[in-house]
Coordinates of C-alpha atoms in Angstrom, one line a residue:
X521 CA -78.6 -72.4 -131.7
X522 CA -81.0 -73.7 -134.3
X523 CA -83.3 -76.6 -133.5
X524 CA -82.6 -79.6 -135.8
X525 CA -84.8 -82.4 -137.0
X526 CA -83.6 -85.4 -139.1
X527 CA -85.7 -87.7 -141.3
X528 CA -85.0 -90.0 -144.2
X529 CA -87.3 -88.0 -146.5
X530 CA -88.2 -84.3 -146.3
X531 CA -91.4 -83.4 -148.3
X532 CA -92.0 -79.7 -148.6
X533 CA -95.6 -79.2 -149.4
X534 CA -98.8 -80.9 -148.2
X535 CA -101.0 -80.8 -151.3
X536 CA -102.0 -83.8 -153.4
X537 CA -98.4 -84.4 -154.7
X538 CA -96.7 -84.2 -151.3
X539 CA -99.3 -86.3 -149.4
X540 CA -99.4 -88.9 -152.2
X541 CA -95.6 -89.3 -152.1
X542 CA -95.6 -89.6 -148.3
X543 CA -98.4 -92.2 -148.4
X544 CA -96.5 -94.2 -151.1
X545 CA -93.2 -94.5 -149.2
X546 CA -92.4 -97.8 -147.4
X547 CA -93.0 -97.8 -143.7
X548 CA -89.3 -98.2 -142.8
X549 CA -88.5 -94.7 -144.1
X550 CA -89.3 -91.8 -141.8
X551 CA -90.7 -88.7 -143.6
X552 CA -91.7 -85.2 -142.7
X553 CA -94.4 -83.5 -144.7
X554 CA -94.1 -79.8 -144.1
X555 CA -96.7 -77.1 -144.8
X556 CA -96.0 -73.4 -144.5
X557 CA -99.5 -72.9 -143.2
X558 CA -102.1 -75.4 -142.2
X559 CA -102.3 -78.7 -144.0
X560 CA -105.4 -77.4 -145.8
X561 CA -103.7 -74.3 -147.3
X562 CA -102.5 -75.6 -150.6
X563 CA -104.1 -75.4 -154.0
X564 CA -105.4 -78.9 -154.0
X565 CA -108.5 -78.0 -152.0
X566 CA -109.4 -75.3 -154.5
X567 CA -109.7 -77.8 -157.4
X568 CA -113.3 -78.0 -158.3
X569 CA -113.5 -79.9 -161.6
X570 CA -111.9 -83.3 -161.0
X571 CA -109.2 -85.6 -162.3
X572 CA -108.8 -86.7 -166.0
X573 CA -108.2 -90.4 -166.5
X574 CA -109.1 -93.3 -168.8
X575 CA -112.1 -94.8 -167.0
X576 CA -114.7 -95.5 -169.6
X577 CA -115.1 -98.0 -172.5
X578 CA -115.8 -95.1 -174.8
X579 CA -112.4 -93.6 -173.9
X580 CA -108.8 -94.8 -174.6
X581 CA -105.2 -94.1 -173.8
X582 CA -104.7 -92.9 -177.3
X583 CA -107.6 -90.4 -177.2
X584 CA -106.4 -88.9 -173.8
X585 CA -102.8 -88.7 -175.1
X586 CA -104.0 -87.0 -178.3
X587 CA -106.2 -84.5 -176.5
X588 CA -103.2 -83.6 -174.2
X589 CA -100.8 -83.2 -177.2
X590 CA -103.3 -81.0 -179.0
X591 CA -103.8 -78.7 -176.0
X592 CA -100.0 -78.6 -175.4
X593 CA -99.6 -76.9 -178.9
X594 CA -96.7 -79.1 -180.0
X595 CA -94.6 -78.7 -176.9
X596 CA -95.6 -81.7 -174.8
X597 CA -93.0 -84.5 -174.4
X598 CA -95.0 -87.5 -175.7
X599 CA -93.2 -90.1 -173.6
X600 CA -94.2 -88.2 -170.5
X601 CA -97.8 -87.7 -171.7
X602 CA -98.1 -91.4 -172.5
X603 CA -96.6 -92.5 -169.2
X604 CA -99.0 -90.3 -167.3
X605 CA -102.1 -91.4 -169.1
X606 CA -101.1 -95.1 -169.0
X607 CA -100.9 -94.8 -165.2
X608 CA -104.1 -92.8 -164.8
X609 CA -106.5 -95.7 -164.2
X610 CA -104.2 -97.1 -161.5
X611 CA -103.8 -93.7 -159.8
X612 CA -107.6 -93.2 -159.7
X613 CA -108.1 -96.7 -158.3
X614 CA -105.6 -95.9 -155.6
X615 CA -107.7 -92.9 -154.6
X616 CA -110.9 -94.9 -154.7
X617 CA -109.3 -97.6 -152.5
X618 CA -108.3 -94.8 -150.0
X619 CA -112.0 -93.8 -149.9
X620 CA -112.3 -90.6 -152.0
X621 CA -116.1 -90.2 -152.4
X622 CA -116.3 -89.7 -156.2
X623 CA -119.8 -89.1 -157.6
X624 CA -121.6 -92.3 -158.8
X625 CA -123.2 -92.6 -162.2
X626 CA -126.9 -92.8 -162.6
X627 CA -126.9 -96.6 -162.6
X628 CA -125.0 -96.6 -159.3
X629 CA -122.4 -99.1 -160.6
X630 CA -119.9 -96.7 -162.3
X631 CA -118.7 -93.2 -161.6
X632 CA -120.1 -90.1 -163.1
X633 CA -117.7 -88.6 -165.7
X634 CA -117.9 -85.0 -166.9
X635 CA -116.3 -83.3 -169.9
X636 CA -114.1 -80.1 -169.9
X637 CA -112.6 -77.9 -172.6
X638 CA -110.1 -79.7 -174.9
X639 CA -111.3 -83.2 -174.1
X640 CA -112.9 -85.3 -176.8
X641 CA -115.0 -87.4 -174.4
X642 CA -116.2 -87.4 -170.9
X643 CA -113.3 -88.6 -168.7
X644 CA -113.3 -86.2 -165.6
X645 CA -114.0 -88.1 -162.4
X646 CA -115.2 -85.8 -159.7
X647 CA -116.8 -85.3 -156.3
X648 CA -119.6 -82.8 -157.2
X649 CA -117.7 -79.5 -157.7
X650 CA -115.4 -79.9 -154.7
X651 CA -113.1 -82.7 -155.9
X652 CA -110.0 -81.1 -154.4
X653 CA -111.6 -80.9 -150.9
X654 CA -112.6 -84.6 -151.2
X655 CA -109.1 -85.7 -152.3
X656 CA -107.3 -83.5 -149.7
X657 CA -109.4 -84.7 -146.8
X658 CA -109.0 -88.3 -147.7
X659 CA -105.2 -88.0 -148.2
X660 CA -104.8 -86.1 -144.9
X661 CA -106.8 -88.7 -143.0
X662 CA -104.6 -91.4 -144.4
X663 CA -101.4 -89.5 -143.7
X664 CA -102.3 -88.9 -140.1
X665 CA -102.8 -92.6 -139.6
X666 CA -99.4 -93.6 -141.2
X667 CA -96.9 -93.9 -138.4
X668 CA -93.8 -93.1 -140.3
X669 CA -95.2 -89.7 -141.5
X670 CA -94.6 -86.6 -139.4
X671 CA -96.9 -83.7 -140.3
X672 CA -95.5 -80.2 -139.6
X673 CA -97.6 -77.1 -140.0
X674 CA -96.6 -73.4 -140.1
X675 CA -93.0 -73.9 -141.2
X676 CA -92.0 -71.9 -144.3
X677 CA -88.9 -73.1 -146.1
X678 CA -86.1 -70.5 -146.4
X679 CA -83.6 -72.2 -148.6
X680 CA -82.3 -75.6 -149.6
X681 CA -79.1 -77.0 -148.0
X682 CA -76.8 -78.3 -150.7
X683 CA -73.2 -79.6 -150.9
X684 CA -72.2 -76.6 -153.0
X685 CA -73.5 -74.2 -150.4
X686 CA -71.7 -76.1 -147.7
X687 CA -68.5 -76.0 -149.7
X688 CA -68.2 -79.7 -150.0
X689 CA -67.0 -81.9 -152.8
X690 CA -70.0 -84.2 -152.3
X691 CA -72.9 -82.8 -154.3
X692 CA -76.5 -83.3 -153.2
X693 CA -79.4 -81.8 -151.3
X694 CA -79.3 -82.6 -147.5
X695 CA -82.3 -80.6 -146.2
X696 CA -83.5 -77.1 -145.8
X697 CA -83.8 -74.2 -143.4
X698 CA -87.3 -73.4 -142.2
X699 CA -88.8 -70.4 -140.4
X700 CA -91.0 -71.7 -137.6
X701 CA -93.8 -69.2 -137.8
X702 CA -95.0 -69.9 -134.3
X703 CA -91.7 -69.1 -132.6
X704 CA -90.0 -66.8 -135.2
X705 CA -86.9 -69.0 -135.1
X706 CA -85.2 -70.7 -138.0
X707 CA -84.8 -74.4 -137.7
X708 CA -83.0 -77.1 -139.7
X709 CA -84.6 -80.2 -141.2
X710 CA -82.1 -82.7 -142.7
X711 CA -82.8 -85.6 -144.9
X712 CA -81.1 -87.7 -147.5
X713 CA -84.0 -87.2 -150.0
X714 CA -85.7 -83.8 -150.3
X715 CA -88.9 -83.4 -152.3
X716 CA -90.3 -80.1 -153.5
X717 CA -94.1 -80.2 -153.8
X718 CA -94.9 -76.6 -153.2
X719 CA -97.2 -75.9 -156.1
X720 CA -97.0 -73.0 -158.6
X721 CA -96.5 -69.3 -158.7
X722 CA -99.7 -67.7 -159.8
X723 CA -99.6 -65.3 -156.9
X724 CA -97.1 -63.4 -159.0
X725 CA -100.2 -61.9 -160.8
X726 CA -102.7 -59.4 -159.5
X727 CA -105.7 -61.6 -160.3
X728 CA -105.4 -65.3 -159.6
X729 CA -107.6 -68.3 -158.7
X730 CA -104.9 -69.6 -156.4
X731 CA -104.6 -69.3 -152.6
X732 CA -102.2 -66.8 -151.0
X733 CA -99.5 -69.4 -150.6
X734 CA -98.9 -70.0 -154.3
X735 CA -95.7 -68.0 -154.3
X736 CA -93.4 -70.3 -156.3
X737 CA -91.3 -71.3 -153.3
X738 CA -90.0 -74.6 -154.6
X739 CA -89.2 -73.3 -158.0
X740 CA -87.3 -70.3 -156.6
X741 CA -85.4 -72.4 -154.1
X742 CA -84.4 -74.9 -156.7
X743 CA -83.4 -72.1 -159.1
X744 CA -81.2 -70.5 -156.4
X745 CA -79.7 -73.9 -155.6
X746 CA -78.6 -74.4 -159.3
X747 CA -81.4 -76.4 -160.9
X748 CA -82.6 -75.7 -164.4
X749 CA -86.1 -74.4 -165.0
X750 CA -88.1 -74.8 -168.2
X751 CA -91.1 -73.2 -170.0
X752 CA -91.8 -70.7 -167.3
X753 CA -93.4 -68.3 -169.9
X754 CA -96.4 -70.6 -170.0
X755 CA -98.7 -69.3 -167.3
X756 CA -102.3 -70.6 -167.6
X757 CA -105.0 -68.1 -167.1
X758 CA -108.3 -69.7 -166.2
X759 CA -111.0 -68.1 -168.3
X760 CA -113.7 -68.0 -165.6
X761 CA -113.1 -66.7 -162.1
X762 CA -116.0 -65.1 -160.3
X763 CA -115.9 -61.3 -160.6
X764 CA -117.2 -59.8 -157.4
X765 CA -115.5 -57.5 -154.8
X766 CA -116.1 -60.0 -152.0
X767 CA -115.3 -63.2 -154.0
X768 CA -111.5 -63.5 -153.4
X769 CA -110.0 -66.0 -155.8
X770 CA -113.1 -68.0 -156.4
X771 CA -113.0 -70.3 -159.4
X772 CA -115.9 -71.2 -161.7
X773 CA -115.0 -74.7 -162.8
X774 CA -114.6 -75.5 -166.4
X775 CA -117.2 -78.2 -165.9
X776 CA -119.9 -75.5 -166.0
X777 CA -119.0 -75.0 -169.7
X778 CA -118.6 -78.8 -170.1
X779 CA -122.2 -79.2 -169.0
X780 CA -123.6 -76.7 -171.4
X781 CA -122.8 -73.2 -170.0
X782 CA -122.7 -70.3 -172.4
X783 CA -120.2 -67.4 -172.4
X784 CA -122.0 -64.1 -172.9
X785 CA -121.1 -60.5 -173.7
X786 CA -122.8 -57.8 -171.5
X787 CA -125.6 -57.6 -174.0
X788 CA -126.3 -61.3 -173.6
X789 CA -124.9 -62.5 -176.9
X790 CA -122.6 -65.5 -177.3
X791 CA -119.2 -64.9 -178.9
X792 CA -116.9 -67.9 -178.6
X793 CA -118.0 -69.2 -182.0
X794 CA -116.1 -66.3 -183.5
X795 CA -112.8 -67.5 -182.0
X796 CA -113.0 -71.3 -182.3
X797 CA -115.4 -73.8 -183.8
X798 CA -115.4 -75.7 -180.5
X799 CA -117.0 -72.7 -178.9
X800 CA -117.1 -72.8 -175.1
X801 CA -115.3 -76.2 -175.1
X802 CA -112.1 -74.8 -176.7
X803 CA -108.9 -75.1 -174.6
X804 CA -108.3 -72.6 -171.8
X805 CA -105.7 -70.5 -173.6
X806 CA -108.1 -69.8 -176.5
X807 CA -111.1 -69.1 -174.2
X808 CA -109.0 -66.8 -171.9
X809 CA -107.7 -64.8 -174.8
X810 CA -111.2 -64.5 -176.3
X811 CA -112.6 -63.1 -173.0
X812 CA -109.6 -60.8 -172.6
X813 CA -110.1 -59.5 -176.2
X814 CA -113.8 -58.9 -175.8
X815 CA -113.3 -57.1 -172.4
X816 CA -110.7 -54.8 -173.8
X817 CA -112.7 -54.2 -177.0
X818 CA -115.8 -53.2 -175.0
X819 CA -114.1 -51.7 -172.0
X820 CA -116.0 -54.2 -169.9
X821 CA -115.1 -55.1 -166.3
X822 CA -116.2 -58.7 -166.8
X823 CA -118.2 -61.0 -169.1
X824 CA -120.8 -63.6 -168.1
X825 CA -121.1 -67.4 -167.9
X826 CA -124.7 -68.6 -168.1
X827 CA -126.0 -72.1 -167.1
X828 CA -129.5 -70.9 -166.1
X829 CA -131.1 -72.5 -169.1
X830 CA -130.4 -75.9 -167.5
X831 CA -132.8 -77.5 -165.0
X832 CA -132.5 -76.0 -161.5
X833 CA -132.1 -79.4 -159.8
X834 CA -129.4 -80.4 -162.3
X835 CA -127.4 -77.2 -161.6
X836 CA -127.6 -77.5 -157.8
X837 CA -126.7 -81.2 -157.9
X838 CA -123.7 -80.7 -160.1
X839 CA -122.4 -77.4 -158.8
X840 CA -123.5 -77.1 -155.2
X841 CA -120.3 -75.2 -154.1
X842 CA -120.6 -72.6 -156.8
X843 CA -124.4 -72.3 -156.3
X844 CA -124.0 -71.7 -152.6
X845 CA -121.1 -69.3 -152.9
X846 CA -122.8 -67.2 -155.6
X847 CA -126.1 -67.2 -153.6
X848 CA -124.2 -65.7 -150.7
X849 CA -123.2 -62.9 -153.0
X850 CA -126.7 -62.3 -154.3
X851 CA -126.3 -64.3 -157.6
X852 CA -128.7 -67.1 -158.2
X853 CA -127.0 -69.1 -161.0
X854 CA -130.2 -71.0 -161.7
X855 CA -131.8 -67.7 -162.8
X856 CA -128.9 -65.4 -163.7
X857 CA -125.5 -65.5 -165.5
X858 CA -122.3 -65.5 -163.4
X859 CA -119.9 -62.5 -163.9
X860 CA -116.5 -63.8 -164.7
X861 CA -112.9 -62.7 -165.6
X862 CA -109.7 -64.6 -166.5
X863 CA -107.2 -65.0 -163.7
X864 CA -103.7 -66.6 -163.3
X865 CA -104.3 -70.2 -162.5
X866 CA -101.5 -72.6 -163.2
X867 CA -97.7 -72.6 -163.8
X868 CA -97.1 -75.0 -166.7
X869 CA -93.3 -74.7 -166.5
X870 CA -91.1 -75.5 -163.5
X871 CA -88.1 -77.3 -162.2
X872 CA -86.7 -79.7 -164.9
X873 CA -87.2 -83.3 -163.8
X874 CA -87.0 -86.8 -165.3
X875 CA -89.9 -89.3 -165.2
X876 CA -89.0 -90.2 -161.6
X877 CA -89.1 -86.6 -160.3
X878 CA -85.3 -86.3 -160.1
X879 CA -83.8 -82.8 -160.6
X880 CA -80.3 -81.7 -161.5
X881 CA -79.2 -82.0 -157.8
X882 CA -78.7 -85.6 -156.4
X883 CA -81.2 -86.3 -153.7
X884 CA -83.6 -83.4 -154.7
X885 CA -86.9 -84.2 -156.3
X886 CA -89.7 -82.0 -157.7
X887 CA -93.3 -83.1 -158.3
X888 CA -96.7 -81.6 -159.0
X889 CA -97.0 -78.0 -160.2
X890 CA -93.5 -77.2 -159.1
X891 CA -92.0 -79.6 -161.7
X892 CA -91.6 -79.5 -165.4
X893 CA -92.2 -83.0 -166.5
X894 CA -93.1 -82.3 -170.2
X895 CA -96.7 -83.3 -169.7
X896 CA -98.4 -79.9 -170.2
X897 CA -96.4 -78.4 -173.0
X898 CA -97.5 -74.9 -173.9
X899 CA -100.9 -75.3 -172.3
X900 CA -102.2 -77.7 -169.7
X901 CA -105.3 -79.8 -170.6
X902 CA -108.0 -79.3 -168.0
X903 CA -107.9 -81.7 -165.0
X904 CA -104.5 -83.2 -166.0
X905 CA -102.9 -81.3 -163.0
X906 CA -104.2 -83.6 -160.2
X907 CA -103.4 -86.6 -162.4
X908 CA -99.8 -85.4 -162.7
X909 CA -99.5 -85.0 -158.9
X910 CA -100.7 -88.6 -158.4
X911 CA -98.6 -90.3 -161.1
X912 CA -95.3 -88.5 -160.5
X913 CA -95.6 -88.6 -156.8
X914 CA -95.9 -92.4 -156.9
X915 CA -93.0 -92.6 -159.3
X916 CA -90.8 -90.4 -157.1
X917 CA -91.7 -92.5 -154.0
X918 CA -90.7 -95.7 -155.8
X919 CA -87.4 -94.1 -156.9
X920 CA -86.7 -92.8 -153.3
X921 CA -87.5 -96.2 -151.8
X922 CA -85.1 -97.9 -154.2
X923 CA -82.1 -95.7 -153.3
X924 CA -82.8 -94.4 -149.8
X925 CA -81.7 -96.1 -146.6
X926 CA -83.0 -95.4 -143.1
X927 CA -80.6 -93.3 -141.0
X928 CA -78.2 -92.4 -143.9
X929 CA -75.2 -90.4 -142.7
X930 CA -75.5 -86.7 -143.6
X931 CA -72.9 -83.9 -143.5
X932 CA -72.7 -81.5 -140.6
X933 CA -75.2 -78.7 -141.2
X934 CA -74.4 -75.3 -139.7
X935 CA -77.0 -73.4 -137.7
X936 CA -78.8 -70.4 -139.2
X937 CA -76.9 -67.3 -138.5
X938 CA -79.0 -64.2 -137.8
X939 CA -76.6 -62.4 -135.5
X940 CA -75.9 -59.7 -138.0
X941 CA -79.6 -58.7 -138.7
X942 CA -82.1 -56.6 -136.9
X943 CA -85.9 -56.4 -136.8
X944 CA -87.3 -54.2 -139.5
X945 CA -89.7 -51.3 -138.9
X946 CA -90.3 -50.9 -142.6
X947 CA -92.9 -53.6 -143.3
X948 CA -94.5 -51.1 -145.7
X949 CA -91.6 -51.8 -148.1
X950 CA -92.6 -55.4 -148.4
X951 CA -96.3 -54.5 -148.9
X952 CA -95.5 -51.9 -151.6
X953 CA -93.1 -54.2 -153.5
X954 CA -95.5 -57.1 -153.4
X955 CA -98.2 -54.9 -154.9
X956 CA -95.9 -53.4 -157.5
X957 CA -94.7 -56.8 -158.6
X958 CA -98.2 -58.3 -159.1
X959 CA -99.4 -55.2 -160.9
X960 CA -96.7 -55.0 -163.5
X961 CA -96.7 -58.8 -164.0
X962 CA -100.4 -58.5 -164.8
X963 CA -100.0 -55.5 -167.1
X964 CA -96.8 -56.4 -168.9
X965 CA -96.5 -60.3 -168.6
X966 CA -100.2 -61.2 -168.8
X967 CA -102.5 -63.0 -171.3
X968 CA -101.3 -60.9 -174.3
X969 CA -97.6 -59.7 -174.4
X970 CA -95.3 -57.5 -176.4
X971 CA -91.5 -57.2 -176.3
X972 CA -91.7 -53.6 -175.1
X973 CA -93.9 -54.6 -172.2
X974 CA -91.6 -57.5 -171.3
X975 CA -88.5 -55.3 -171.4
X976 CA -90.2 -52.9 -169.0
X977 CA -91.1 -55.8 -166.7
X978 CA -87.5 -57.1 -166.8
X979 CA -86.2 -53.6 -165.8
X980 CA -88.7 -53.3 -162.9
X981 CA -88.0 -56.8 -161.6
X982 CA -84.3 -56.2 -161.6
X983 CA -84.7 -53.2 -159.4
X984 CA -87.1 -55.1 -157.1
X985 CA -84.7 -58.1 -156.8
X986 CA -81.9 -55.7 -155.7
X987 CA -84.0 -54.0 -153.2
X988 CA -85.5 -57.2 -151.7
X989 CA -82.0 -58.9 -151.5
X990 CA -80.7 -55.9 -149.5
X991 CA -83.7 -56.2 -147.2
X992 CA -83.2 -59.9 -146.9
X993 CA -79.6 -59.5 -146.0
X994 CA -80.1 -56.8 -143.3
X995 CA -83.4 -57.7 -141.5
X996 CA -84.9 -60.6 -139.7
X997 CA -86.8 -62.8 -142.1
X998 CA -90.6 -63.1 -142.1
X999 CA -93.2 -65.1 -144.0
X1000 CA -94.1 -62.1 -146.2
X1001 CA -90.4 -61.4 -147.0
X1002 CA -89.7 -65.0 -147.9
X1003 CA -92.7 -65.2 -150.2
X1004 CA -91.9 -61.9 -151.9
X1005 CA -88.3 -63.0 -152.4
X1006 CA -89.5 -66.2 -154.1
X1007 CA -92.0 -64.4 -156.2
X1008 CA -89.5 -61.9 -157.5
X1009 CA -87.1 -64.8 -158.4
X1010 CA -89.9 -66.6 -160.2
X1011 CA -91.1 -63.5 -161.9
X1012 CA -87.6 -62.9 -163.2
X1013 CA -87.4 -66.3 -164.9
X1014 CA -90.9 -65.9 -166.3
X1015 CA -89.9 -62.7 -168.0
X1016 CA -86.6 -64.1 -169.2
X1017 CA -88.4 -67.1 -170.7
X1018 CA -91.0 -65.0 -172.4
X1019 CA -88.4 -62.7 -174.0
X1020 CA -86.6 -65.8 -175.4
X1021 CA -89.7 -67.1 -177.1
X1022 CA -89.9 -65.4 -180.5
X1023 CA -93.3 -66.8 -181.4
X1024 CA -96.9 -67.3 -180.2
X1025 CA -97.6 -70.7 -178.9
X1026 CA -100.2 -72.0 -176.4
X1027 CA -100.4 -69.8 -173.4
X1028 CA -97.6 -67.4 -174.6
X1029 CA -99.2 -64.9 -177.0
X1030 CA -97.0 -62.1 -178.4
X1031 CA -98.4 -59.3 -180.6
X1032 CA -94.8 -58.9 -182.0
X1033 CA -94.6 -62.6 -183.0
X1034 CA -98.2 -63.7 -183.6
X1035 CA -97.3 -66.9 -185.5
X1036 CA -95.9 -70.2 -184.2
X1037 CA -92.5 -71.3 -185.4
X1038 CA -92.3 -74.5 -187.6
X1039 CA -90.7 -76.4 -184.8
X1040 CA -91.4 -76.3 -181.1
X1041 CA -88.5 -76.0 -178.5
X1042 CA -88.5 -75.8 -174.8
X1043 CA -87.2 -72.7 -173.1
X1044 CA -84.6 -73.9 -170.6
X1045 CA -82.8 -71.6 -168.3
X1046 CA -79.6 -72.6 -166.5
X1047 CA -78.6 -70.5 -163.5
X1048 CA -74.9 -71.4 -163.8
X1049 CA -74.7 -69.9 -167.3
X1050 CA -76.6 -66.8 -166.4
X1051 CA -74.3 -66.2 -163.4
X1052 CA -71.3 -66.6 -165.8
X1053 CA -72.8 -63.9 -168.0
X1054 CA -73.3 -61.6 -165.1
X1055 CA -77.1 -61.8 -165.4
X1056 CA -77.7 -63.1 -161.9

């Protein structure tokens, strides 16, 4: 018999989006914030650069909106962009009031702002080069002190519980099944409002800046439950991840280029001016493609990012985390360039939501990297991601507070049935399929694409989905199996979306369709229609 927990609000994910929503709920609503690993395991802690916001007299809402629209390559939803930017100052003030230790400016009265690619002015507020850690620690401390919040670690979501799955006329989302990783048992958590704040799906790729948990869980669960997803072909590849055999997923923040860092070929020559007149400060999609192009042209394993021409004290003060990590690996960035490669970094598409985070299913919300809000368009502007987490989490919390009531009556939820499954002695199948998926996604659905490669990937992912579904139906579930199942579902919608876009725009670059179409359209996938066509 499954153990059951009931709350007013269930928040799946403990990064900036999930914690912000929980902290923004009124005290009379009980809420569970569930992390599939420790509370520290999400992508928020890995964010180095900072948060983009209008914080200086030299800046304006219009300038920030315009920079976002330009980076988004014509696909941003301007109302969403404007809403986000107009609420940016208040969101940062909320973090300051909570105690996030952002770097002070030289006069000690204002905060130090840095500049990143695609931004026309300095507007990135940060805590040295470890902004994510500072924000995460502060949010966690506040969440632990809030009595109506219950923090659950090492629970991985299996699937959402909806009215349709229960065979009921009343539609809605009423909770989820979770694998308790400590006991191996599947438990039920019910709630009248369910929030997906599980991050993105960059672990679908062989090289990524993301932690291991970025397996697209929320996007996959919402897709299986019947929600539309949009613009999943736009996967942002961060141009500069540290290239070293012992440097697993270590990002070199965009702020290094913002503070004057030069990208170099192996012979020490700069090259970005050949691709864009903004040079190293061009948006990420342009820089990533340029690096990818030069690596392939030269047959190079990596290129280099050099900040050593700056003063040593300046480098150590602004980039202490990068300096220390590189020094551990024998690279002194005050004297030598940093070896870098592009890596999958951010999922610009996601579950379709409105301005309040509502999805197609009543009672189900999606926020942060899991959601498609229309903010990012075809390419996310640097440091808009944490801003999106803050703004939309606060909007969703206000929406939930307006409609939720404490102790709302929920339908009867059946226990998880695992009586027909056995323990698997074929864990090698999961490991092999995981490796195969990530390799063909990197080779066929990466920075530069062709229709032929995408068709190959679609064929491969179809076979993998069938194999994994059979495994899922016959054997007891595990963390690795659940993540692989989610990644395969997300990879499938990425490939389908990429095949539907007959142009090159932003992060989606096709050698078969190198030009952008005159008008920009979202790629929206609807699971119901694909099922009717026999595609799912």
